[in-house]
Amino acid sequence: MPDWSEQAPGVYARRYTELDLTVGLVVGTERCLIIDTRGSREQGDELAAAVRAVTSVPPVIVLTHAHFDHAFGAASLSAAFGDCPIWAHAGCRDALEEHAESDRREWMERYRAEKRHAAAADLAATPIAAPTRTFDRAALLDLGDRTVELVHPGPAHTGHDVIALAGDVVFAGDLVEHAPGGSFSEESFGPDTHLAAWPAALDRVLAHRPRVVVPGHGDPVDAAFVARAREDLHTLADLRAGVRAGTLTLAAAVDAAPLPPEVCRAALS
Ligand SMILES: [Zn+2]
């Protein structure tokens, strides 16, 4: 099991082998904030125990977005901590309502294909917890001696992404991904991704002048990494516009793109 890494006093990141997911924890004198919940009942239980090992103050949860690997541990955490509040963008609640079951089916099939039957069974038995506190633009959470601001920076990885600002540490969810050898993976781009708007959302992350940015997957990065990722997305958005306008073939766009071919194909399709 991984350990918490302290990014600033009382501000932690925890990176898992499973899907290289990274979650966050901000500890105040009266409450703590758990940023993302992992992807199943058992994974949520493990995270609850890991939070308890750091602090005994009651938690508040925020979901950066509705994808299963970030949101499906919420019911376990909520149960472990006595129905603690679950914050998210209003669009996250809608997306969970519409897509949680298809997400579950898709990933159960993937696990079975990989002969990971225990993971499939865990996912099958995972209850989905809906967010209990939603917002559209921003929300301020009082943790006692500190506050954390939740901000929707505009559509990007999904239409309902949320970042959490804890001093000079920004938890960016899947707006930022630190994949081995690059900024993004095939999973970064899906049918709910807003590629053309994503660079502007990263401008809003950078406007907070973060010292540390905790991505949704991988180790924490600095502002320069995010600025490079922003340029890559900008290039991908331009290439996709060319493909859609018919001035560029998909093969030529993939050749010209700054990321590995399979990542580019996911972004450009
Ligand atoms: Zn995601």
Tab-separated table of C-alpha atoms in Angstrom, residues 4-237:
chain	number	residue	atom	x	y	z
A	4	TRP	CA	0.630	9.740	2.191
A	5	SER	CA	3.146	12.276	0.914
A	6	GLU	CA	2.913	15.674	2.599
A	7	GLN	CA	2.900	18.455	-0.016
A	8	ALA	CA	2.486	21.275	2.548
A	9	PRO	CA	1.703	21.178	6.301
A	10	GLY	CA	-1.474	19.088	6.619
A	11	VAL	CA	-1.876	18.715	2.843
A	12	TYR	CA	-1.314	15.189	1.526
A	13	ALA	CA	-1.349	13.195	-1.709
A	14	ARG	CA	-1.553	9.401	-1.944
A	15	ARG	CA	-0.709	7.609	-5.169
A	16	TYR	CA	-1.969	4.091	-5.837
A	17	THR	CA	-0.702	1.377	-8.171
A	18	GLU	CA	-4.296	0.637	-9.229
A	19	LEU	CA	-4.848	2.865	-12.293
A	20	ASP	CA	-2.046	5.070	-10.909
A	21	LEU	CA	-4.814	7.010	-9.146
A	22	THR	CA	-3.861	9.844	-6.804
A	23	VAL	CA	-6.159	11.071	-4.021
A	24	GLY	CA	-5.768	14.003	-1.610
A	25	LEU	CA	-6.318	14.901	2.038
A	26	VAL	CA	-6.342	18.338	3.673
A	27	VAL	CA	-6.454	18.335	7.469
A	28	GLY	CA	-7.906	21.230	9.481
A	29	THR	CA	-8.522	21.564	13.211
A	30	GLU	CA	-12.249	20.761	12.933
A	31	ARG	CA	-12.649	18.845	9.685
A	32	CYS	CA	-10.609	17.242	6.955
A	33	LEU	CA	-11.272	17.157	3.224
A	34	ILE	CA	-10.836	13.938	1.232
A	35	ILE	CA	-10.307	14.639	-2.462
A	36	ASP	CA	-11.594	11.690	-4.529
A	37	THR	CA	-12.535	8.290	-3.191
A	38	ARG	CA	-10.970	5.521	-5.368
A	39	GLY	CA	-13.046	3.155	-7.483
A	40	SER	CA	-14.873	0.506	-5.463
A	41	ARG	CA	-16.280	-0.556	-2.111
A	42	GLU	CA	-13.057	-2.246	-0.972
A	43	GLN	CA	-10.895	0.590	-2.254
A	44	GLY	CA	-13.070	3.123	-0.403
A	45	ASP	CA	-12.752	1.070	2.807
A	46	GLU	CA	-8.966	1.052	2.437
A	47	LEU	CA	-8.932	4.833	1.928
A	48	ALA	CA	-11.149	5.361	4.984
A	49	ALA	CA	-8.613	3.453	7.114
A	50	ALA	CA	-5.762	5.458	5.582
A	51	VAL	CA	-7.514	8.733	6.472
A	52	ARG	CA	-8.134	7.528	10.025
A	53	ALA	CA	-4.414	6.802	10.369
A	54	VAL	CA	-3.690	10.512	9.765
A	55	THR	CA	-6.478	12.334	11.602
A	56	SER	CA	-9.517	11.783	13.814
A	57	VAL	CA	-11.416	14.948	12.767
A	58	PRO	CA	-14.614	14.266	10.771
A	59	PRO	CA	-14.223	14.363	6.998
A	60	VAL	CA	-15.913	16.084	4.113
A	61	ILE	CA	-15.564	14.479	0.675
A	62	VAL	CA	-15.211	16.149	-2.714
A	63	LEU	CA	-15.435	14.313	-6.043
A	64	THR	CA	-13.349	15.965	-8.772
A	65	HIS	CA	-15.594	14.270	-11.369
A	66	ALA	CA	-17.918	11.301	-11.868
A	67	HIS	CA	-15.514	8.733	-13.355
A	68	PHE	CA	-15.686	5.492	-11.404
A	69	ASP	CA	-12.032	5.441	-10.320
A	70	HIS	CA	-12.545	8.780	-8.528
A	71	ALA	CA	-16.160	8.481	-7.361
A	72	PHE	CA	-17.154	4.879	-6.606
A	73	GLY	CA	-15.415	4.690	-3.199
A	74	ALA	CA	-17.679	7.454	-1.854
A	75	ALA	CA	-20.329	5.159	-0.361
A	76	SER	CA	-17.695	3.272	1.673
A	77	LEU	CA	-16.161	6.501	2.950
A	78	SER	CA	-19.543	8.019	3.729
A	79	ALA	CA	-20.546	4.880	5.652
A	80	ALA	CA	-17.210	4.763	7.506
A	81	PHE	CA	-17.572	8.377	8.610
A	82	GLY	CA	-21.299	8.541	9.409
A	83	ASP	CA	-22.856	10.019	6.278
A	84	CYS	CA	-20.308	12.791	5.853
A	85	PRO	CA	-21.090	15.416	3.185
A	86	ILE	CA	-20.118	14.608	-0.413
A	87	TRP	CA	-19.422	17.725	-2.468
A	88	ALA	CA	-19.340	17.838	-6.270
A	89	HIS	CA	-20.341	19.928	-9.246
A	90	ALA	CA	-24.058	19.600	-10.024
A	91	GLY	CA	-23.073	18.014	-13.345
A	92	CYS	CA	-21.229	15.273	-11.462
A	93	ARG	CA	-24.450	14.213	-9.758
A	94	ASP	CA	-26.210	14.090	-13.157
A	95	ALA	CA	-23.329	12.180	-14.770
A	96	LEU	CA	-23.346	9.582	-11.983
A	97	GLU	CA	-27.089	9.147	-12.411
A	98	GLU	CA	-26.735	8.691	-16.168
A	99	HIS	CA	-23.445	6.829	-16.548
A	100	ALA	CA	-22.464	5.071	-13.301
A	101	GLU	CA	-24.068	1.769	-14.305
A	102	SER	CA	-22.579	1.744	-17.814
A	103	ASP	CA	-19.183	2.683	-16.303
A	104	ARG	CA	-19.556	-0.216	-13.896
A	105	ARG	CA	-20.427	-2.684	-16.681
A	106	GLU	CA	-17.574	-1.504	-18.899
A	107	TRP	CA	-14.973	-1.879	-16.160
A	108	MET	CA	-16.327	-5.205	-14.924
A	109	GLU	CA	-15.865	-6.495	-18.473
A	110	ARG	CA	-12.317	-5.150	-18.565
A	111	TYR	CA	-11.458	-6.758	-15.231
A	112	ARG	CA	-12.944	-10.105	-16.345
A	113	ALA	CA	-10.999	-9.938	-19.611
A	114	GLU	CA	-7.866	-9.415	-17.505
A	115	LYS	CA	-8.932	-12.375	-15.299
A	116	ARG	CA	-9.203	-10.029	-12.322
A	117	HIS	CA	-12.363	-11.688	-11.012
A	118	ALA	CA	-12.055	-10.353	-7.450
A	119	ALA	CA	-11.862	-6.789	-8.786
A	120	ALA	CA	-14.944	-7.417	-10.974
A	121	ALA	CA	-16.872	-8.830	-7.979
A	122	ASP	CA	-15.829	-5.881	-5.801
A	123	LEU	CA	-17.061	-3.449	-8.452
A	124	ALA	CA	-20.327	-5.416	-8.879
A	125	ALA	CA	-20.996	-5.105	-5.130
A	126	THR	CA	-20.149	-1.384	-4.939
A	127	PRO	CA	-23.029	0.931	-3.994
A	128	ILE	CA	-22.985	4.314	-5.713
A	129	ALA	CA	-23.305	7.344	-3.418
A	130	ALA	CA	-24.750	10.495	-4.959
A	131	PRO	CA	-23.212	13.859	-4.032
A	132	THR	CA	-25.140	15.494	-1.198
A	133	ARG	CA	-23.855	19.084	-1.713
A	134	THR	CA	-23.566	20.461	-5.220
A	135	PHE	CA	-22.517	23.783	-6.764
A	136	ASP	CA	-22.034	25.269	-10.226
A	137	ARG	CA	-19.078	27.655	-9.934
A	138	ALA	CA	-17.359	27.603	-6.546
A	139	ALA	CA	-17.787	26.639	-2.899
A	140	LEU	CA	-15.740	27.474	0.194
A	141	LEU	CA	-15.206	24.726	2.772
A	142	ASP	CA	-14.325	25.698	6.340
A	143	LEU	CA	-12.039	23.091	7.923
A	144	GLY	CA	-11.458	25.082	11.150
A	145	ASP	CA	-8.078	26.789	10.980
A	146	ARG	CA	-8.055	26.704	7.187
A	147	THR	CA	-10.405	26.861	4.222
A	148	VAL	CA	-10.322	25.016	0.916
A	149	GLU	CA	-11.991	26.490	-2.144
A	150	LEU	CA	-13.661	24.191	-4.653
A	151	VAL	CA	-13.775	25.670	-8.158
A	152	HIS	CA	-15.268	24.525	-11.457
A	153	PRO	CA	-12.667	25.853	-13.939
A	154	GLY	CA	-14.933	25.277	-16.952
A	155	PRO	CA	-15.392	22.152	-19.055
A	156	ALA	CA	-12.203	20.173	-19.705
A	157	HIS	CA	-11.621	16.464	-18.990
A	158	THR	CA	-15.394	16.326	-18.366
A	159	GLY	CA	-18.128	18.963	-18.326
A	160	HIS	CA	-18.162	19.055	-14.532
A	161	ASP	CA	-14.537	19.005	-13.316
A	162	VAL	CA	-13.732	20.461	-9.895
A	163	ILE	CA	-10.347	21.573	-8.580
A	164	ALA	CA	-9.576	22.056	-4.874
A	165	LEU	CA	-7.358	24.970	-3.794
A	166	ALA	CA	-5.458	24.382	-0.539
A	167	GLY	CA	-3.045	27.299	-0.232
A	168	ASP	CA	-0.375	26.903	-2.910
A	169	VAL	CA	-1.316	23.256	-3.520
A	170	VAL	CA	-3.963	22.654	-6.181
A	171	PHE	CA	-5.716	19.288	-6.500
A	172	ALA	CA	-6.555	19.181	-10.188
A	173	GLY	CA	-8.355	15.843	-10.643
A	174	ASP	CA	-7.982	14.553	-14.194
A	175	LEU	CA	-7.459	18.074	-15.577
A	176	VAL	CA	-3.830	17.138	-15.077
A	177	GLU	CA	-2.436	13.666	-15.529
A	178	HIS	CA	1.173	12.700	-14.923
A	179	ALA	CA	1.474	9.553	-17.018
A	180	PRO	CA	4.765	7.693	-17.420
A	181	GLY	CA	6.679	9.621	-20.063
A	182	GLY	CA	4.045	12.259	-20.701
A	183	SER	CA	1.108	14.354	-19.676
A	184	PHE	CA	-1.864	12.231	-20.692
A	185	SER	CA	-3.050	8.686	-21.356
A	186	GLU	CA	-5.754	7.173	-23.566
A	187	GLU	CA	-8.105	7.372	-20.577
A	188	SER	CA	-7.693	11.161	-20.433
A	189	PHE	CA	-9.949	11.643	-23.455
A	190	GLY	CA	-13.483	10.272	-23.604
A	191	PRO	CA	-16.882	11.113	-25.053
A	192	ASP	CA	-17.441	13.561	-22.171
A	193	THR	CA	-14.166	15.458	-22.798
A	194	HIS	CA	-14.210	19.119	-23.938
A	195	LEU	CA	-10.845	19.255	-25.691
A	196	ALA	CA	-11.135	22.779	-27.137
A	197	ALA	CA	-12.041	24.268	-23.734
A	198	TRP	CA	-9.486	22.303	-21.704
A	199	PRO	CA	-6.493	24.702	-22.181
A	200	ALA	CA	-8.545	27.608	-20.763
A	201	ALA	CA	-9.394	25.495	-17.701
A	202	LEU	CA	-5.665	24.892	-17.156
A	203	ASP	CA	-5.112	28.664	-17.436
A	204	ARG	CA	-7.472	28.966	-14.469
A	205	VAL	CA	-5.407	26.391	-12.554
A	206	LEU	CA	-2.211	28.325	-13.352
A	207	ALA	CA	-3.842	31.649	-12.385
A	208	HIS	CA	-3.730	30.444	-8.768
A	209	ARG	CA	0.092	30.331	-9.045
A	210	PRO	CA	0.349	26.824	-7.595
A	211	ARG	CA	3.639	25.598	-6.159
A	212	VAL	CA	2.374	22.010	-6.363
A	213	VAL	CA	-0.349	20.548	-8.583
A	214	VAL	CA	-1.646	17.134	-7.548
A	215	PRO	CA	-2.899	15.307	-10.651
A	216	GLY	CA	-5.685	12.725	-10.778
A	217	HIS	CA	-3.124	10.109	-11.808
A	218	GLY	CA	0.598	10.052	-11.029
A	219	ASP	CA	2.966	12.020	-8.829
A	220	PRO	CA	2.500	15.732	-8.038
A	221	VAL	CA	3.898	18.179	-10.586
A	222	ASP	CA	4.803	21.879	-10.766
A	223	ALA	CA	3.272	24.777	-12.682
A	224	ALA	CA	5.747	24.376	-15.564
A	225	PHE	CA	4.492	20.811	-16.154
A	226	VAL	CA	0.907	22.088	-16.275
A	227	ALA	CA	1.905	24.850	-18.701
A	228	ARG	CA	3.462	22.242	-21.039
A	229	ALA	CA	0.354	20.053	-20.773
A	230	ARG	CA	-1.722	23.110	-21.671
A	231	GLU	CA	0.367	23.640	-24.834
A	232	ASP	CA	-0.009	19.955	-25.777
A	233	LEU	CA	-3.805	20.202	-25.415
A	234	HIS	CA	-3.850	23.388	-27.454
A	235	THR	CA	-1.945	21.632	-30.244
A	236	LEU	CA	-4.280	18.622	-30.081
A	237	ALA	CA	-7.339	20.895	-30.267
